[in-house]
Short mmCIF file of C-alpha atoms (C1' of nucleotides) in Angstrom, two decimals:
data_model
loop_
_atom_site.label_atom_id
_atom_site.label_comp_id
_atom_site.label_asym_id
_atom_site.label_seq_id
_atom_site.Cartn_x
_atom_site.Cartn_y
_atom_site.Cartn_z
CA UNK F 21 -15.24 -2.13 -27.44
CA UNK F 22 -12.33 -1.43 -25.45
CA UNK F 23 -11.82 -3.52 -22.28
CA UNK F 24 -13.74 -2.10 -19.27
CA UNK F 25 -11.80 -0.24 -16.99
CA UNK F 26 -14.71 -0.31 -14.27
CA UNK F 27 -13.73 -1.91 -11.24
CA UNK F 28 -15.90 -4.08 -9.46
CA UNK F 29 -16.53 -3.18 -5.71
CA UNK F 30 -14.51 -5.79 -4.73
CA UNK F 31 -11.92 -4.77 -6.28
CA UNK F 32 -11.96 -1.10 -5.61
CA UNK F 33 -12.07 -2.27 -1.53
CA UNK F 34 -8.73 -4.58 -2.41
CA UNK F 35 -6.95 -1.48 -4.30
CA UNK F 36 -7.87 1.10 -1.40
CA UNK F 37 -6.68 -1.67 1.38
CA UNK F 38 -3.36 -2.04 -0.81
CA UNK F 39 -2.83 1.54 -0.42
CA UNK F 40 -3.32 1.59 3.77
CA UNK F 41 -1.38 -1.38 4.09
CA UNK F 42 1.55 0.38 2.29
CA UNK F 43 1.16 2.88 4.45
CA UNK F 44 0.56 1.74 7.80
CA UNK F 45 1.48 -1.80 7.30
CA UNK F 46 -1.09 -4.80 7.23
CA UNK F 47 -1.34 -5.32 11.15
CA UNK F 48 -1.68 -1.65 11.83
CA UNK F 49 -4.63 -0.96 9.22
CA UNK F 50 -8.14 -1.56 10.86
CA UNK F 51 -11.02 -2.22 8.60
CA UNK F 52 -12.40 1.07 9.78
CA UNK F 53 -9.88 2.88 8.63
CA UNK F 54 -10.35 0.89 5.32
CA UNK F 55 -14.09 1.65 5.32
CA UNK F 56 -13.54 5.38 5.86
CA UNK F 57 -11.38 5.54 2.70
CA UNK F 58 -14.41 4.10 1.07
CA UNK F 59 -16.95 6.29 2.49
CA UNK F 60 -18.48 3.49 4.25
CA UNK F 61 -19.42 1.67 7.55
CA UNK F 62 -16.98 -0.95 8.72
CA UNK F 63 -19.67 -3.49 8.71
CA UNK F 64 -20.25 -2.72 5.11
CA UNK F 65 -16.96 -4.07 3.91
CA UNK F 66 -18.18 -7.80 4.64
CA UNK F 67 -20.87 -7.56 1.96
CA UNK F 68 -17.69 -7.56 -0.55
CA UNK F 69 -14.93 -9.76 1.28
CA UNK F 70 -14.97 -12.19 3.85
CA UNK F 71 -12.40 -11.18 6.13
CA UNK F 72 -9.21 -8.58 6.33
CA UNK F 73 -7.12 -11.55 5.60
CA UNK F 74 -8.65 -12.45 2.36
CA UNK F 75 -8.14 -9.12 1.10
CA UNK F 76 -4.18 -9.81 1.78
CA UNK F 77 -4.23 -13.31 0.00
CA UNK F 78 -5.82 -11.48 -3.25
CA UNK F 79 -3.23 -9.18 -3.22
CA UNK F 80 -0.16 -11.61 -2.43
CA UNK F 81 -1.04 -14.39 -4.52
CA UNK F 82 -2.13 -12.53 -7.71
CA UNK F 83 1.22 -10.31 -7.77
CA UNK F 84 3.02 -13.68 -7.12
CA UNK F 85 1.14 -15.20 -10.22
CA UNK F 86 2.30 -12.06 -12.24
CA UNK F 87 5.81 -12.49 -11.44
CA UNK F 88 5.30 -16.12 -12.56
CA UNK F 89 3.77 -15.74 -15.68
CA UNK F 90 6.31 -12.95 -16.97
CA UNK F 91 9.34 -15.55 -15.71
CA UNK F 92 7.99 -18.14 -17.75
CA UNK F 93 8.04 -16.19 -20.85
CA UNK F 94 11.79 -15.66 -20.29
CA UNK F 95 12.48 -19.13 -19.86
CA UNK F 96 11.03 -19.94 -23.03
CA UNK F 97 13.50 -17.95 -24.77
CA UNK F 98 16.89 -19.04 -26.19
CA UNK F 99 20.35 -16.89 -25.45
CA UNK F 100 23.00 -16.01 -23.18
CA UNK F 101 22.28 -15.99 -19.63
CA UNK F 102 23.25 -12.55 -19.24
CA UNK F 103 20.55 -11.92 -21.93
CA UNK F 104 17.87 -14.19 -19.62
CA UNK F 105 18.83 -12.90 -16.65
CA UNK F 106 18.24 -9.42 -18.22
CA UNK F 107 14.96 -10.01 -19.70
CA UNK F 108 14.11 -11.42 -16.20
CA UNK F 109 15.22 -8.35 -14.49
CA UNK F 110 13.15 -6.19 -16.65
CA UNK F 111 9.92 -8.54 -16.55
CA UNK F 112 10.08 -8.50 -13.06
CA UNK F 113 10.35 -4.45 -13.09
CA UNK F 114 7.50 -4.15 -15.62
CA UNK F 115 5.36 -6.22 -13.22
CA UNK F 116 6.05 -3.98 -10.61
CA UNK F 117 5.84 -1.00 -12.39
CA UNK F 118 1.80 -1.65 -13.27
CA UNK F 119 0.99 -1.78 -9.66
CA UNK F 120 3.80 -0.30 -7.09
CA UNK F 121 1.30 -0.21 -4.12
CA UNK F 122 0.43 -4.21 -4.39
CA UNK F 123 3.98 -4.92 -5.11
CA UNK F 124 4.85 -3.16 -1.60
CA UNK F 125 2.18 -5.24 0.14
CA UNK F 126 3.51 -8.37 -1.39
CA UNK F 127 6.95 -7.76 -0.27
CA UNK F 128 6.19 -6.28 3.15
CA UNK F 129 3.21 -7.81 4.43
CA UNK F 130 2.76 -11.41 3.14
CA UNK F 131 4.26 -12.50 6.62
CA UNK F 132 1.09 -11.67 8.00
CA UNK F 133 -0.70 -14.53 5.90
CA UNK F 134 -2.13 -17.56 8.32
CA UNK F 135 -1.54 -21.00 7.40
CA UNK F 136 -1.67 -22.64 5.06
CA UNK F 137 -1.24 -19.51 2.92
CA UNK F 138 1.76 -18.39 4.28
CA UNK F 139 3.34 -21.77 3.58
CA UNK F 140 2.08 -21.92 -0.33
CA UNK F 141 3.44 -18.00 -0.55
CA UNK F 142 6.59 -18.91 0.56
CA UNK F 143 6.95 -22.05 -1.68
CA UNK F 144 6.02 -19.96 -4.45
CA UNK F 145 8.49 -17.48 -3.83
CA UNK F 146 11.47 -20.08 -3.35
CA UNK F 147 10.58 -21.57 -6.30
CA UNK F 148 10.63 -18.19 -8.40
CA UNK F 149 13.98 -17.31 -6.51
CA UNK F 150 15.69 -20.45 -7.37
CA UNK F 151 14.78 -20.34 -11.28
CA UNK F 152 16.66 -17.13 -11.14
CA UNK F 153 19.36 -18.82 -9.58
CA UNK F 154 19.31 -21.62 -11.89
CA UNK F 155 19.62 -18.41 -14.66
CA UNK F 156 23.07 -17.48 -12.94
CA UNK F 157 24.05 -21.52 -12.53
CA UNK F 158 23.81 -21.24 -16.19
CA UNK F 159 25.97 -18.51 -16.80
CA UNK F 160 28.51 -19.75 -14.67
CA UNK F 161 28.68 -23.54 -16.76
CA UNK F 162 28.91 -21.89 -19.82
CA UNK F 163 31.64 -19.78 -18.51
CA UNK F 164 29.86 -16.53 -19.10
CA UNK F 165 29.99 -15.64 -15.39
CA UNK F 166 32.88 -16.02 -13.33
CA UNK F 167 32.67 -19.46 -11.41
CA UNK F 168 33.93 -17.79 -8.32
CA UNK F 169 30.87 -16.40 -8.04
CA UNK F 170 28.80 -17.11 -4.72
CA UNK F 171 25.01 -17.92 -6.50
CA UNK F 172 23.24 -17.29 -3.33
CA UNK F 173 24.76 -13.90 -2.65
CA UNK F 174 24.15 -13.11 -6.46
CA UNK F 175 20.56 -14.03 -6.18
CA UNK F 176 19.67 -12.59 -3.19
CA UNK F 177 21.35 -9.24 -3.79
CA UNK F 178 19.29 -9.10 -7.16
CA UNK F 179 16.36 -9.83 -5.12
CA UNK F 180 16.75 -7.59 -2.31
CA UNK F 181 17.26 -4.89 -5.26
CA UNK F 182 14.26 -5.63 -7.10
CA UNK F 183 11.68 -6.19 -3.87
CA UNK F 184 13.15 -2.86 -2.75
CA UNK F 185 12.44 -0.81 -5.50
CA UNK F 186 8.46 0.19 -4.74
CA UNK F 187 10.21 2.08 -2.19
CA UNK F 188 12.12 4.31 -4.11
CA UNK F 189 11.09 4.02 -7.68
CA UNK F 190 9.24 7.14 -8.88
CA UNK F 191 6.95 5.75 -11.79
CA UNK F 192 6.87 9.59 -12.78
CA UNK F 193 10.65 9.90 -13.23
CA UNK F 194 12.10 10.11 -16.70
CA UNK F 195 13.43 6.84 -16.27
CA UNK F 196 11.15 3.86 -17.68
CA UNK F 197 10.73 -0.02 -16.33
CA UNK F 198 13.06 -1.24 -19.25
CA UNK F 199 15.65 1.41 -18.67
CA UNK F 200 15.89 0.57 -15.17
CA UNK F 201 16.23 -3.07 -15.48
CA UNK F 202 18.56 -2.55 -18.12
CA UNK F 203 20.48 -0.67 -15.89
CA UNK F 204 20.27 -2.84 -13.13
CA UNK F 205 21.45 -5.85 -15.09
CA UNK F 206 24.12 -4.07 -16.77
CA UNK F 207 25.40 -3.21 -13.13
CA UNK F 208 24.94 -6.53 -11.99
CA UNK F 209 26.65 -8.26 -15.08
CA UNK F 210 29.32 -5.61 -15.75
CA UNK F 211 30.21 -3.86 -12.31
CA UNK F 212 30.54 -0.54 -11.36
CA UNK F 213 34.39 -0.30 -12.46
CA UNK F 214 35.38 0.98 -15.29
CA UNK F 215 37.11 -1.45 -17.92
CA UNK F 216 40.70 -1.16 -18.85
CA UNK F 217 41.19 1.26 -21.99
CA UNK X 26 37.91 -7.85 35.47
CA UNK X 27 36.55 -8.56 32.09
CA UNK X 28 33.28 -6.48 30.99
CA UNK X 29 30.36 -7.32 32.45
CA UNK X 30 27.59 -9.58 30.28
CA UNK X 31 25.12 -9.14 32.50
CA UNK X 32 22.29 -7.46 31.25
CA UNK X 33 19.96 -4.93 33.10
CA UNK X 34 16.45 -5.86 33.44
CA UNK X 35 15.75 -2.73 31.08
CA UNK X 36 18.55 -4.36 28.46
CA UNK X 37 16.91 -7.91 28.62
CA UNK X 38 13.32 -6.53 28.07
CA UNK X 39 14.67 -4.89 24.81
CA UNK X 40 16.06 -8.04 23.67
CA UNK X 41 13.38 -9.92 24.27
CA UNK X 42 11.15 -7.37 22.42
CA UNK X 43 13.42 -7.58 19.74
CA UNK X 44 12.95 -10.98 19.06
CA UNK X 45 9.40 -10.71 19.24
CA UNK X 46 9.05 -7.81 16.58
CA UNK X 47 11.25 -9.37 14.44
CA UNK X 48 9.07 -12.54 14.24
CA UNK X 49 5.60 -10.98 14.43
CA UNK X 50 6.23 -7.18 13.49
CA UNK X 51 5.69 -4.38 15.82
CA UNK X 52 2.08 -3.56 15.46
CA UNK X 53 1.14 -7.30 15.86
CA UNK X 54 3.31 -8.02 18.93
CA UNK X 55 1.43 -7.34 22.05
CA UNK X 56 2.85 -6.20 25.55
CA UNK X 57 1.04 -9.22 26.85
CA UNK X 58 3.36 -11.83 24.32
CA UNK X 59 6.35 -9.71 25.61
CA UNK X 60 5.79 -10.34 29.41
CA UNK X 61 4.84 -13.75 28.65
CA UNK X 62 8.24 -14.43 26.83
CA UNK X 63 9.67 -12.97 30.06
CA UNK X 64 8.37 -14.92 32.52
CA UNK X 65 6.06 -11.79 34.34
CA UNK X 66 2.56 -10.11 34.00
CA UNK X 67 2.07 -7.25 31.07
CA UNK X 68 1.96 -4.52 33.94
CA UNK X 69 5.43 -5.05 34.93
CA UNK X 70 7.22 -4.22 32.08
CA UNK X 71 6.33 -0.56 32.98
CA UNK X 72 8.35 -0.43 36.13
CA UNK X 73 11.20 -0.82 33.05
CA UNK X 74 10.01 1.08 30.16
CA UNK X 75 7.87 3.97 29.50
CA UNK X 76 5.83 2.52 26.32
CA UNK X 77 5.91 -0.16 23.76
CA UNK X 78 7.44 2.69 21.17
CA UNK X 79 9.90 3.42 23.77
CA UNK X 80 11.14 -0.11 22.95
CA UNK X 81 11.45 0.38 19.55
CA UNK X 82 13.25 3.81 19.67
CA UNK X 83 16.03 2.41 21.71
CA UNK X 84 16.47 -0.32 19.12
CA UNK X 85 16.11 1.65 16.19
CA UNK X 86 18.48 4.49 17.44
CA UNK X 87 21.08 2.15 18.93
CA UNK X 88 21.34 0.69 15.56
CA UNK X 89 21.61 3.76 13.81
CA UNK X 90 24.53 4.92 15.90
CA UNK X 91 26.33 1.88 15.48
CA UNK X 92 25.90 2.15 11.72
CA UNK X 93 27.20 5.91 11.64
CA UNK X 94 29.95 4.99 14.11
CA UNK X 95 31.34 2.49 11.32
CA UNK X 96 31.17 4.93 8.42
CA UNK X 97 32.86 7.56 9.87
CA UNK X 98 36.19 5.33 10.75
CA UNK X 99 35.73 4.55 7.12
CA UNK X 100 35.66 7.93 5.87
CA UNK X 101 38.70 8.99 7.82
CA UNK X 102 40.78 6.75 5.58
CA UNK X 103 42.78 7.27 2.52
CA UNK X 104 42.51 4.95 -0.57
CA UNK X 105 40.56 4.49 -3.85
CA UNK X 106 36.88 4.65 -3.54
CA UNK X 107 36.46 0.98 -4.58
CA UNK X 108 38.46 0.28 -1.20
CA UNK X 109 36.55 2.77 0.97
CA UNK X 110 33.24 1.20 -0.54
CA UNK X 111 34.84 -2.35 0.33
CA UNK X 112 35.44 -1.10 3.84
CA UNK X 113 31.77 0.84 4.12
CA UNK X 114 30.22 -2.69 3.07
CA UNK X 115 32.34 -4.75 5.31
CA UNK X 116 31.62 -2.51 8.22
CA UNK X 117 28.02 -2.28 7.66
CA UNK X 118 27.81 -6.22 7.96
CA UNK X 119 29.74 -6.29 10.79
CA UNK X 120 27.24 -4.06 12.63
CA UNK X 121 24.74 -5.60 11.60
CA UNK X 122 26.10 -9.50 12.42
CA UNK X 123 26.46 -8.18 16.26
CA UNK X 124 22.68 -8.21 16.08
CA UNK X 125 20.66 -9.55 13.50
CA UNK X 126 17.61 -9.29 15.33
CA UNK X 127 17.91 -5.69 15.91
CA UNK X 128 18.85 -5.35 12.28
CA UNK X 129 15.81 -6.58 11.21
CA UNK X 130 13.78 -4.47 13.46
CA UNK X 131 15.92 -1.22 12.68
CA UNK X 132 15.25 -2.40 8.97
CA UNK X 133 11.20 -3.57 8.77
CA UNK X 134 10.01 -1.79 11.90
CA UNK X 135 10.98 1.86 11.77
CA UNK X 136 7.99 3.22 10.50
CA UNK X 137 6.12 2.59 13.28
CA UNK X 138 7.74 5.13 15.31
CA UNK X 139 5.75 8.70 15.99
CA UNK X 140 6.84 11.99 15.15
CA UNK X 141 9.14 13.67 16.05
CA UNK X 142 11.27 10.46 16.30
CA UNK X 143 10.50 8.98 12.64
CA UNK X 144 11.54 12.08 10.97
CA UNK X 145 14.53 12.14 12.74
CA UNK X 146 15.21 8.40 12.04
CA UNK X 147 14.68 8.93 8.26
CA UNK X 148 17.32 11.77 8.55
CA UNK X 149 19.71 9.68 9.97
CA UNK X 150 19.13 7.28 7.24
CA UNK X 151 19.20 9.70 4.30
CA UNK X 152 22.23 11.08 5.68
CA UNK X 153 23.75 7.51 5.51
CA UNK X 154 22.77 6.68 2.44
CA UNK X 155 24.34 9.91 1.00
CA UNK X 156 27.68 9.21 2.41
CA UNK X 157 27.79 5.74 0.66
CA UNK X 158 26.65 7.84 -2.37
CA UNK X 159 29.71 10.55 -2.14
CA UNK X 160 32.00 7.73 -2.25
CA UNK X 161 30.72 6.14 -5.38
CA UNK X 162 30.69 9.99 -6.70
CA UNK X 163 34.39 10.04 -5.75
CA UNK X 164 34.99 6.94 -7.81
CA UNK X 165 33.10 8.38 -10.74
CA UNK X 166 34.91 11.71 -10.43
CA UNK X 167 38.62 9.70 -10.29
CA UNK X 168 37.44 7.37 -13.23
CA UNK X 169 37.69 4.62 -11.23
CA UNK X 170 34.10 4.04 -11.96
CA UNK X 171 32.28 4.59 -15.31
CA UNK X 172 30.67 7.71 -15.50
CA UNK X 173 27.49 6.28 -17.12
CA UNK X 174 26.53 4.66 -13.72
CA UNK X 175 22.92 6.08 -12.14
CA UNK X 176 24.46 6.89 -8.71
CA UNK X 177 20.73 6.45 -7.29
CA UNK X 178 20.39 2.94 -8.49
CA UNK X 179 23.68 2.11 -7.09
CA UNK X 180 23.45 3.09 -3.99
CA UNK X 181 19.57 1.98 -3.80
CA UNK X 182 20.92 -1.87 -4.68
CA UNK X 183 23.65 -1.62 -2.31
CA UNK X 184 21.49 -0.87 0.60
CA UNK X 185 18.77 -3.24 -0.54
CA UNK X 186 21.52 -5.79 -0.44
CA UNK X 187 22.38 -4.70 2.78
CA UNK X 188 19.13 -3.93 4.52
CA UNK X 189 17.95 -7.63 3.28
CA UNK X 190 20.66 -9.87 4.95
CA UNK X 191 19.43 -10.10 7.99
CA UNK X 192 16.59 -12.13 6.20
CA UNK X 193 18.47 -14.70 4.70
CA UNK X 194 22.54 -14.57 6.41
CA UNK X 195 22.92 -17.53 8.89
CA UNK X 196 25.78 -16.22 10.91
CA UNK X 197 26.42 -19.96 11.76
CA UNK X 198 27.22 -20.45 8.24
CA UNK X 199 31.13 -20.43 7.33
CA UNK X 200 30.95 -17.50 6.03
CA UNK X 201 32.06 -14.69 7.89
CA UNK X 202 30.88 -10.89 7.98
CA UNK X 203 34.54 -9.66 6.23
CA UNK X 204 34.21 -12.44 3.78
CA UNK X 205 30.24 -11.59 2.84
CA UNK X 206 31.31 -7.82 2.53
CA UNK X 207 34.31 -8.60 0.65
CA UNK X 208 32.12 -10.70 -2.08
CA UNK X 209 29.58 -8.20 -2.21
CA UNK X 210 31.53 -5.63 -3.13
CA UNK X 211 33.34 -7.81 -5.76
CA UNK X 212 30.28 -8.39 -7.00
CA UNK X 213 29.07 -4.63 -7.09
CA UNK X 214 32.53 -3.60 -8.40
CA UNK X 215 33.63 -6.03 -10.92
CA UNK X 216 30.19 -7.78 -11.64
CA UNK X 217 29.06 -11.11 -12.62
CA UNK X 218 30.64 -11.42 -15.63
CA UNK X 219 34.26 -12.98 -16.51
CA UNK X 220 36.83 -10.74 -17.86
CA UNK X 221 37.75 -11.63 -21.60
CA UNK X 222 40.95 -13.44 -21.23
"C1'" DC D 25 -25.11 -1.21 2.34
"C1'" DC D 26 -26.55 0.39 7.18
"C1'" DT D 27 -27.66 0.32 12.60
"C1'" DA D 28 -26.56 -2.14 16.50
"C1'" DC D 29 -24.09 -4.75 18.83
"C1'" DC D 30 -20.66 -8.76 20.35
"C1'" DG D 31 -16.81 -11.13 22.89
"C1'" DA D 32 -11.86 -10.20 22.82
"C1'" DT D 33 -7.81 -7.82 23.16
"C1'" DC D 34 -5.09 -3.76 23.24
"C1'" DG D 35 -1.39 -0.08 25.95
"C1'" DG D 36 -1.35 1.21 30.00
"C1'" DT D 37 -2.37 2.83 35.08
"C1'" DA D 38 -3.25 2.87 40.12
"C1'" DG D 39 -1.58 1.32 44.28
"C1'" DG D 40 0.52 -1.52 46.79
"C1'" DC K 12 6.64 -7.42 40.01
"C1'" DC K 13 1.63 -8.19 41.32
"C1'" DT K 14 -3.57 -7.75 41.36
"C1'" DA K 15 -7.00 -5.42 39.81
"C1'" DC K 16 -8.81 -2.39 36.31
"C1'" DC K 17 -9.49 1.44 32.45
"C1'" DG K 18 -11.53 3.24 28.32
"C1'" DA K 19 -10.22 2.69 23.26
"C1'" DT K 20 -10.36 -0.13 19.50
"C1'" DC K 21 -10.10 -4.55 17.07
"C1'" DG K 22 -12.22 -8.21 13.39
"C1'" DG K 23 -16.93 -9.51 12.61
"C1'" DT K 24 -22.08 -10.73 13.00
"C1'" DA K 25 -27.27 -10.35 12.95
"C1'" DG K 26 -30.67 -8.94 10.68
"C1'" DG K 27 -32.72 -5.83 7.71
#
DNA sequence: CCTACCGATCGGTAGG
DNA sequence: CCTACCGATCGGTAGG
């Protein structure tokens, strides 16, 4: 028996909502738009979900859990900081690539969460970012990275780049998530400049 | 006579709108919210602006013009690609730093422009990005940069990083736009890794 | 999953 | 810049 690929109706609603939120943004997406995409009446949505925001909560926190899980795997491993960084980047891209639509929503629409969810979400995010910062710091302490680098700038550059990918990365292109992660980490670690021959 | 720093009422409306759009997003910001920030009635806004979207158009296209102007200055200059890149980055950051609020709106809310404005805006943006890509290509052709680098990835990483800055850059911090641009371009060109001694 | 409907709020206009 | 107001649309509920 292979695992079922049948989505529950609730999951279907959430998937369709993710597409809609990605296209138009959360606030500009109406429950009537969503219902239409599913071929039902707006009122019928509420048999599956409690509210519009519950959908956003599901999308944001599910993605956050995936990112966290991926990073935890990387942290367990031994090796130089540059290697950990590379693996963390590849893991992040792999998680995104599994669902670019949800990733885009996670990234662009989380601010429409109400309290206390928003606060919770931001705590998860800052924790995740800080763990990448720790990897960079580790590389500085071990003299693998320059001591002159600005850790905050480095980690924000990395994050910006990762988070922006859903906007331009085409999963149907030849480049596979591992390859993209490899190239990004190579660029950040080694730079654009040709080493002196 | 020093130049007047008095804003027309229309400019005041647009400034306040920028703050509102940045905080809550365009779609979630109501004209009544905006009126309240200005201490007037919603209907009174329409003596100064034609529509909610006109405000967004002003914000997006004014910023786009500033970015364009900055890049044109850089393109006129001679020098190696890494130097042009550095100047382009610093210029971009300086433009953003002059109005971080408008920059954030430019970056996050332009998709709410209606046609044909949206199309126009996206053309300006792709043009701007391509001109940075040309600088990178110039560096590859002159053997200053590695031929193995993925131009698209490089330019998207740069752009992601620049565009994300309004979300974390604190203009009251010690680091001045030139310094930030210098560090970012150094990181991208030379990488995180310590050169072999 | 539907019909029928609610109160609230939206962007915007008329007329002063 | 205000009062008064418009039609449209919003998220969501009642009851089946």
